[in-house]
Amino acid sequence: MKYLTAAAATAIDVQLMDPARGGFALSQLMELAGLSVAECAYKLLTGSQRQQQRQQQRQQVLVVCGPGNNGGDGLVAARHLHHFGVDVRVVLPKPAVREPFVSLVVQVAALGIPVAATLPSANEMRSHVGLVVDAVFGFSFAGNVREPYAAILSQLKVVEKEVSILSVDVPSGWHVEQGNVSGAGLEPTALISLTGPKECARFFTGRHFLGGRFVPPQIQRDFGVEIAEYVGAEQSVELFV
């Protein structure tokens, strides 16, 4: 499997937004990536048994959004999960101040999805949260985690062995190429790589999904990205390596 460096992941995004190559706007990419995340989260939450589905749909999904594009993917995912019939809450530690994030927050609020700046307590997460979507930091993250996100990650680490976590593209706190070198990053239950797995995914041992059905085949071939076989209407596929 081809693993992408941060530079390669950035180059793919540039190609996707090139009018002559991919033709996508940033907001479109967020919409499609967020849909992939939501579909993957729904798979994890409901499982394959009808009885499981009825039981687990009552459990809440907590979508934790960071300040960058990863957070935008999370906001889109929250909206789609709501339309899938899931009880969703959003944690947005810092208010959105630019587009398309401002509009994404308006869309979420218009559906009555609660948006808070802080996480629920550890006990509340253990009791009521069936899945946390970690959309805090993506492949452009570098350096030390600053507040308020350092506290958010610390709180999630307290419950990460008891509450399932799906990380978007890169587990938050990980170096995009070297993995969880500080030990302070999340150790999620599952990871959904977008467009292609990043180098850090080599060190990930949980369930690994790929989302990126929207990436044109030629761009996938140019970067040596895994061309996955999606079935029917699915937007994510589990990788077995």
C-alpha atoms as a printed R data frame, in Angstrom:
    type eleno elety resid chain resno       x      y       z
1   ATOM     1    CA   MET     A     1   0.000  0.000   0.000
2   ATOM     2    CA   LYS     A     2   1.168  3.506  -0.800
3   ATOM     3    CA   TYR     A     3   1.456  5.814   2.204
4   ATOM     4    CA   LEU     A     4   1.432  9.570   1.691
5   ATOM     5    CA   THR     A     5   3.725 12.164   3.198
6   ATOM     6    CA   ALA     A     6   2.278 15.519   4.258
7   ATOM     7    CA   ALA     A     7   3.756 17.045   1.090
8   ATOM     8    CA   ALA     A     8   2.126 14.424  -1.138
9   ATOM     9    CA   ALA     A     9  -1.247 14.844   0.602
10  ATOM    10    CA   THR     A    10  -1.027 18.601   0.043
11  ATOM    11    CA   ALA     A    11  -0.130 18.056  -3.602
12  ATOM    12    CA   ILE     A    12  -3.186 15.832  -4.082
13  ATOM    13    CA   ASP     A    13  -5.421 18.557  -2.659
14  ATOM    14    CA   VAL     A    14  -3.838 21.057  -5.036
15  ATOM    15    CA   GLN     A    15  -4.548 18.721  -7.948
16  ATOM    16    CA   LEU     A    16  -8.136 18.171  -6.810
17  ATOM    17    CA   MET     A    17  -8.736 21.932  -6.721
18  ATOM    18    CA   ASP     A    18  -6.972 22.594 -10.013
19  ATOM    19    CA   PRO     A    19  -9.710 23.688 -12.483
20  ATOM    20    CA   ALA     A    20  -8.052 21.660 -15.239
21  ATOM    21    CA   ARG     A    21  -7.451 18.505 -13.174
22  ATOM    22    CA   GLY     A    22  -9.958 17.865 -10.390
23  ATOM    23    CA   GLY     A    23 -12.197 20.902 -10.695
24  ATOM    24    CA   PHE     A    24 -13.309 20.827  -7.043
25  ATOM    25    CA   ALA     A    25 -13.833 23.771  -4.711
26  ATOM    26    CA   LEU     A    26 -12.642 23.416  -1.098
27  ATOM    27    CA   SER     A    27 -16.238 23.376   0.141
28  ATOM    28    CA   GLN     A    28 -17.032 20.491  -2.224
29  ATOM    29    CA   LEU     A    29 -14.080 18.470  -0.975
30  ATOM    30    CA   MET     A    30 -15.193 19.038   2.629
31  ATOM    31    CA   GLU     A    31 -18.711 17.950   1.727
32  ATOM    32    CA   LEU     A    32 -17.540 14.737   0.096
33  ATOM    33    CA   ALA     A    33 -14.941 13.962   2.768
34  ATOM    34    CA   GLY     A    34 -17.482 14.635   5.507
35  ATOM    35    CA   LEU     A    35 -19.976 12.311   3.844
36  ATOM    36    CA   SER     A    36 -17.321  9.576   3.777
37  ATOM    37    CA   VAL     A    37 -16.660 10.122   7.490
38  ATOM    38    CA   ALA     A    38 -20.365 10.059   8.340
39  ATOM    39    CA   GLU     A    39 -20.959  6.842   6.413
40  ATOM    40    CA   CYS     A    40 -17.979  5.196   8.102
41  ATOM    41    CA   ALA     A    41 -19.127  6.387  11.534
42  ATOM    42    CA   TYR     A    42 -22.586  4.996  10.855
43  ATOM    43    CA   LYS     A    43 -21.090  1.612   9.968
44  ATOM    44    CA   LEU     A    44 -19.124  1.553  13.211
45  ATOM    45    CA   LEU     A    45 -22.065  2.682  15.309
46  ATOM    46    CA   THR     A    46 -24.681  0.311  13.964
47  ATOM    47    CA   GLY     A    47 -22.766 -2.803  13.032
48  ATOM    48    CA   SER     A    48 -24.414 -5.403  10.841
49  ATOM    49    CA   GLN     A    49 -27.201 -6.777  13.033
50  ATOM    50    CA   ARG     A    50 -30.646 -5.174  12.868
51  ATOM    51    CA   GLN     A    51 -31.027 -5.545  16.638
52  ATOM    52    CA   GLN     A    52 -27.649 -3.899  17.191
53  ATOM    53    CA   GLN     A    53 -28.683 -1.079  14.915
54  ATOM    54    CA   ARG     A    54 -31.837 -0.313  16.881
55  ATOM    55    CA   GLN     A    55 -29.985 -0.404  20.166
56  ATOM    56    CA   GLN     A    56 -26.906  1.557  19.170
57  ATOM    57    CA   GLN     A    57 -28.700  4.283  17.238
58  ATOM    58    CA   ARG     A    58 -29.960  5.525  20.597
59  ATOM    59    CA   GLN     A    59 -26.385  6.253  21.580
60  ATOM    60    CA   GLN     A    60 -24.947  9.625  20.842
61  ATOM    61    CA   VAL     A    61 -22.167 10.468  18.425
62  ATOM    62    CA   LEU     A    62 -19.860 13.229  19.621
63  ATOM    63    CA   VAL     A    63 -18.079 15.054  16.786
64  ATOM    64    CA   VAL     A    64 -15.056 17.013  18.033
65  ATOM    65    CA   CYS     A    65 -13.957 19.632  15.499
66  ATOM    66    CA   GLY     A    66 -10.650 21.449  15.233
67  ATOM    67    CA   PRO     A    67  -9.843 24.806  13.633
68  ATOM    68    CA   GLY     A    68  -8.838 23.612  10.151
69  ATOM    69    CA   ASN     A    69 -10.135 21.583   7.237
70  ATOM    70    CA   ASN     A    70 -10.320 18.454   9.386
71  ATOM    71    CA   GLY     A    71 -12.812 20.274  11.582
72  ATOM    72    CA   GLY     A    72 -14.804 21.258   8.500
73  ATOM    73    CA   ASP     A    73 -15.023 17.586   7.534
74  ATOM    74    CA   GLY     A    74 -16.333 16.903  11.033
75  ATOM    75    CA   LEU     A    75 -19.050 19.561  10.787
76  ATOM    76    CA   VAL     A    76 -20.229 18.101   7.484
77  ATOM    77    CA   ALA     A    77 -20.168 14.595   8.998
78  ATOM    78    CA   ALA     A    78 -22.316 15.779  11.928
79  ATOM    79    CA   ARG     A    79 -24.955 17.107   9.533
80  ATOM    80    CA   HIS     A    80 -25.082 13.872   7.540
81  ATOM    81    CA   LEU     A    81 -25.215 11.730  10.689
82  ATOM    82    CA   HIS     A    82 -28.213 13.755  11.840
83  ATOM    83    CA   HIS     A    83 -29.931 13.001   8.535
84  ATOM    84    CA   PHE     A    84 -29.052  9.316   9.034
85  ATOM    85    CA   GLY     A    85 -31.156  9.438  12.208
86  ATOM    86    CA   VAL     A    86 -28.273  9.541  14.687
87  ATOM    87    CA   ASP     A    87 -28.258 11.646  17.871
88  ATOM    88    CA   VAL     A    88 -25.300 13.992  17.320
89  ATOM    89    CA   ARG     A    89 -23.491 16.619  19.358
90  ATOM    90    CA   VAL     A    90 -20.681 18.842  18.149
91  ATOM    91    CA   VAL     A    91 -17.773 20.123  20.225
92  ATOM    92    CA   LEU     A    92 -16.214 23.220  18.659
93  ATOM    93    CA   PRO     A    93 -13.625 24.639  21.081
94  ATOM    94    CA   LYS     A    94 -13.113 27.827  19.057
95  ATOM    95    CA   PRO     A    95 -15.877 29.657  17.159
96  ATOM    96    CA   ALA     A    96 -15.754 29.643  13.362
97  ATOM    97    CA   VAL     A    97 -14.597 32.966  11.916
98  ATOM    98    CA   ARG     A    98 -14.192 32.295   8.184
99  ATOM    99    CA   GLU     A    99 -15.888 30.491   5.342
100 ATOM   100    CA   PRO     A   100 -16.807 27.791   4.702
101 ATOM   101    CA   PHE     A   101 -16.692 27.062   8.445
102 ATOM   102    CA   VAL     A   102 -19.139 29.800   9.427
103 ATOM   103    CA   SER     A   103 -21.742 28.419   7.020
104 ATOM   104    CA   LEU     A   104 -21.093 24.837   8.149
105 ATOM   105    CA   VAL     A   105 -21.811 25.825  11.760
106 ATOM   106    CA   VAL     A   106 -25.010 27.604  10.673
107 ATOM   107    CA   GLN     A   107 -26.103 24.453   8.816
108 ATOM   108    CA   VAL     A   108 -25.488 22.302  11.888
109 ATOM   109    CA   ALA     A   109 -27.290 24.702  14.239
110 ATOM   110    CA   ALA     A   110 -30.246 24.978  11.835
111 ATOM   111    CA   LEU     A   111 -30.865 21.249  12.354
112 ATOM   112    CA   GLY     A   112 -30.952 21.669  16.119
113 ATOM   113    CA   ILE     A   113 -27.635 19.833  16.612
114 ATOM   114    CA   PRO     A   114 -26.152 21.074  19.906
115 ATOM   115    CA   VAL     A   115 -22.797 22.836  19.547
116 ATOM   116    CA   ALA     A   116 -20.654 23.296  22.668
117 ATOM   117    CA   ALA     A   117 -17.141 24.565  23.302
118 ATOM   118    CA   THR     A   118 -16.278 21.857  25.834
119 ATOM   119    CA   LEU     A   119 -16.522 18.092  26.108
120 ATOM   120    CA   PRO     A   120 -19.062 16.355  28.321
121 ATOM   121    CA   SER     A   121 -17.668 14.827  31.497
122 ATOM   122    CA   ALA     A   122 -15.857 11.509  31.308
123 ATOM   123    CA   ASN     A   123 -18.754  9.773  33.064
124 ATOM   124    CA   GLU     A   124 -21.274 11.243  30.628
125 ATOM   125    CA   MET     A   125 -19.210 10.082  27.677
126 ATOM   126    CA   ARG     A   126 -18.949  6.593  29.143
127 ATOM   127    CA   SER     A   127 -22.714  6.459  29.699
128 ATOM   128    CA   HIS     A   128 -24.148  8.122  26.614
129 ATOM   129    CA   VAL     A   129 -21.587  8.378  23.811
130 ATOM   130    CA   GLY     A   130 -21.448  5.437  21.418
131 ATOM   131    CA   LEU     A   131 -18.765  6.960  19.207
132 ATOM   132    CA   VAL     A   132 -16.466  9.987  19.173
133 ATOM   133    CA   VAL     A   133 -15.464 11.377  15.783
134 ATOM   134    CA   ASP     A   134 -12.013 12.911  16.185
135 ATOM   135    CA   ALA     A   135 -11.891 15.714  13.602
136 ATOM   136    CA   VAL     A   136  -9.462 17.916  15.519
137 ATOM   137    CA   PHE     A   137  -6.188 17.838  13.549
138 ATOM   138    CA   GLY     A   138  -5.390 16.547  10.068
139 ATOM   139    CA   PHE     A   139  -2.291 16.047   7.938
140 ATOM   140    CA   SER     A   140  -1.278 19.727   8.079
141 ATOM   141    CA   PHE     A   141  -0.824 19.632  11.872
142 ATOM   142    CA   ALA     A   142   2.721 20.156  13.139
143 ATOM   143    CA   GLY     A   143   4.347 21.162  16.429
144 ATOM   144    CA   ASN     A   144   2.908 21.020  19.911
145 ATOM   145    CA   VAL     A   145  -0.800 20.846  20.675
146 ATOM   146    CA   ARG     A   146  -1.968 24.160  22.104
147 ATOM   147    CA   GLU     A   147  -4.937 25.028  24.264
148 ATOM   148    CA   PRO     A   148  -7.836 24.552  24.210
149 ATOM   149    CA   TYR     A   149  -7.058 21.459  22.139
150 ATOM   150    CA   ALA     A   150  -4.439 20.042  24.517
151 ATOM   151    CA   ALA     A   151  -7.078 19.800  27.238
152 ATOM   152    CA   ILE     A   152  -9.575 18.269  24.775
153 ATOM   153    CA   LEU     A   153  -7.123 15.521  23.777
154 ATOM   154    CA   SER     A   154  -6.220 14.868  27.418
155 ATOM   155    CA   GLN     A   155  -9.904 14.431  28.272
156 ATOM   156    CA   LEU     A   156 -10.455 12.073  25.352
157 ATOM   157    CA   LYS     A   157  -7.420  9.995  26.324
158 ATOM   158    CA   VAL     A   158  -9.043  9.359  29.699
159 ATOM   159    CA   VAL     A   159 -11.910  7.495  27.998
160 ATOM   160    CA   GLU     A   160 -10.282  6.209  24.805
161 ATOM   161    CA   LYS     A   161 -10.194  2.607  26.054
162 ATOM   162    CA   GLU     A   162 -13.883  2.723  27.013
163 ATOM   163    CA   VAL     A   163 -15.457  4.835  24.257
164 ATOM   164    CA   SER     A   164 -14.939  4.074  20.568
165 ATOM   165    CA   ILE     A   165 -13.117  6.816  18.648
166 ATOM   166    CA   LEU     A   166 -12.985  7.275  14.878
167 ATOM   167    CA   SER     A   167 -10.149  9.572  13.816
168 ATOM   168    CA   VAL     A   168 -10.400 11.506  10.576
169 ATOM   169    CA   ASP     A   169  -7.330 11.125   8.332
170 ATOM   170    CA   VAL     A   170  -4.755 11.334  11.156
171 ATOM   171    CA   PRO     A   171  -5.256 10.528  14.861
172 ATOM   172    CA   SER     A   172  -5.109 13.893  16.604
173 ATOM   173    CA   GLY     A   173  -1.779 14.588  18.254
174 ATOM   174    CA   TRP     A   174   0.133 12.289  15.896
175 ATOM   175    CA   HIS     A   175   2.979 13.405  13.657
176 ATOM   176    CA   VAL     A   176   1.658 12.886  10.134
177 ATOM   177    CA   GLU     A   177   4.671 10.766   9.167
178 ATOM   178    CA   GLN     A   178   6.166  9.464  12.419
179 ATOM   179    CA   GLY     A   179   3.038  8.542  14.367
180 ATOM   180    CA   ASN     A   180   2.327  9.078  18.058
181 ATOM   181    CA   VAL     A   181   5.894 10.061  18.901
182 ATOM   182    CA   SER     A   182   4.955 12.170  21.928
183 ATOM   183    CA   GLY     A   183   2.610  9.568  23.381
184 ATOM   184    CA   ALA     A   184   0.065 12.335  23.978
185 ATOM   185    CA   GLY     A   185  -1.880 11.659  20.783
186 ATOM   186    CA   LEU     A   186  -5.116  9.710  20.691
187 ATOM   187    CA   GLU     A   187  -5.118  5.945  20.170
188 ATOM   188    CA   PRO     A   188  -8.426  5.586  18.327
189 ATOM   189    CA   THR     A   189 -10.485  2.480  17.703
190 ATOM   190    CA   ALA     A   190 -10.675  3.220  13.991
191 ATOM   191    CA   LEU     A   191  -9.128  5.523  11.406
192 ATOM   192    CA   ILE     A   192 -10.594  6.759   8.147
193 ATOM   193    CA   SER     A   193  -7.887  7.910   5.759
194 ATOM   194    CA   LEU     A   194  -9.056 10.437   3.185
195 ATOM   195    CA   THR     A   195  -7.774 10.164  -0.412
196 ATOM   196    CA   GLY     A   196  -5.014  7.838   0.793
197 ATOM   197    CA   PRO     A   197  -3.348  6.606   4.008
198 ATOM   198    CA   LYS     A   198  -0.770  8.967   5.471
199 ATOM   199    CA   GLU     A   199   2.641  7.711   6.601
200 ATOM   200    CA   CYS     A   200   1.537  7.612  10.236
201 ATOM   201    CA   ALA     A   201  -1.025  4.921   9.364
202 ATOM   202    CA   ARG     A   202   1.883  2.444   9.281
203 ATOM   203    CA   PHE     A   203   1.860  2.630  13.098
204 ATOM   204    CA   PHE     A   204  -1.910  2.310  13.489
205 ATOM   205    CA   THR     A   205  -3.251 -1.094  14.553
206 ATOM   206    CA   GLY     A   206  -7.029 -0.573  14.760
207 ATOM   207    CA   ARG     A   207  -9.693 -0.816  12.065
208 ATOM   208    CA   HIS     A   208  -8.617  1.207   9.046
209 ATOM   209    CA   PHE     A   209 -10.991  2.627   6.438
210 ATOM   210    CA   LEU     A   210 -10.435  4.601   3.262
211 ATOM   211    CA   GLY     A   211 -12.692  7.420   2.098
212 ATOM   212    CA   GLY     A   212 -12.079  9.129  -1.191
213 ATOM   213    CA   ARG     A   213 -14.427  7.793  -3.796
214 ATOM   214    CA   PHE     A   214 -14.483 11.315  -5.197
215 ATOM   215    CA   VAL     A   215 -10.784 11.285  -6.209
216 ATOM   216    CA   PRO     A   216 -10.518 10.929 -10.016
217 ATOM   217    CA   PRO     A   217  -8.715  7.742 -11.113
218 ATOM   218    CA   GLN     A   218  -5.970  9.637 -12.944
219 ATOM   219    CA   ILE     A   219  -4.999 11.573  -9.806
220 ATOM   220    CA   GLN     A   220  -5.021  8.330  -7.833
221 ATOM   221    CA   ARG     A   221  -2.708  6.738 -10.391
222 ATOM   222    CA   ASP     A   222  -0.406  9.760 -10.535
223 ATOM   223    CA   PHE     A   223   0.218  9.522  -6.782
224 ATOM   224    CA   GLY     A   224   0.117  5.738  -6.530
225 ATOM   225    CA   VAL     A   225  -2.897  5.874  -4.222
226 ATOM   226    CA   GLU     A   226  -4.820  2.674  -3.510
227 ATOM   227    CA   ILE     A   227  -7.802  2.518  -5.862
228 ATOM   228    CA   ALA     A   228 -10.381  0.910  -3.600
229 ATOM   229    CA   GLU     A   229 -13.423 -1.051  -4.723
230 ATOM   230    CA   TYR     A   230 -16.464  0.625  -3.218
231 ATOM   231    CA   VAL     A   231 -19.711 -1.339  -3.183
232 ATOM   232    CA   GLY     A   232 -23.047  0.195  -4.105
233 ATOM   233    CA   ALA     A   233 -23.550  3.580  -2.477
234 ATOM   234    CA   GLU     A   234 -20.863  3.203   0.197
235 ATOM   235    CA   GLN     A   235 -18.428  6.072   0.710
236 ATOM   236    CA   SER     A   236 -15.848  4.204   2.795
237 ATOM   237    CA   VAL     A   237 -14.208  0.838   2.522
238 ATOM   238    CA   GLU     A   238 -12.302 -1.108   5.175
239 ATOM   239    CA   LEU     A   239  -8.671 -1.828   4.388
240 ATOM   240    CA   PHE     A   240  -7.082 -5.161   5.265
241 ATOM   241    CA   VAL     A   241  -3.294 -5.123   4.984
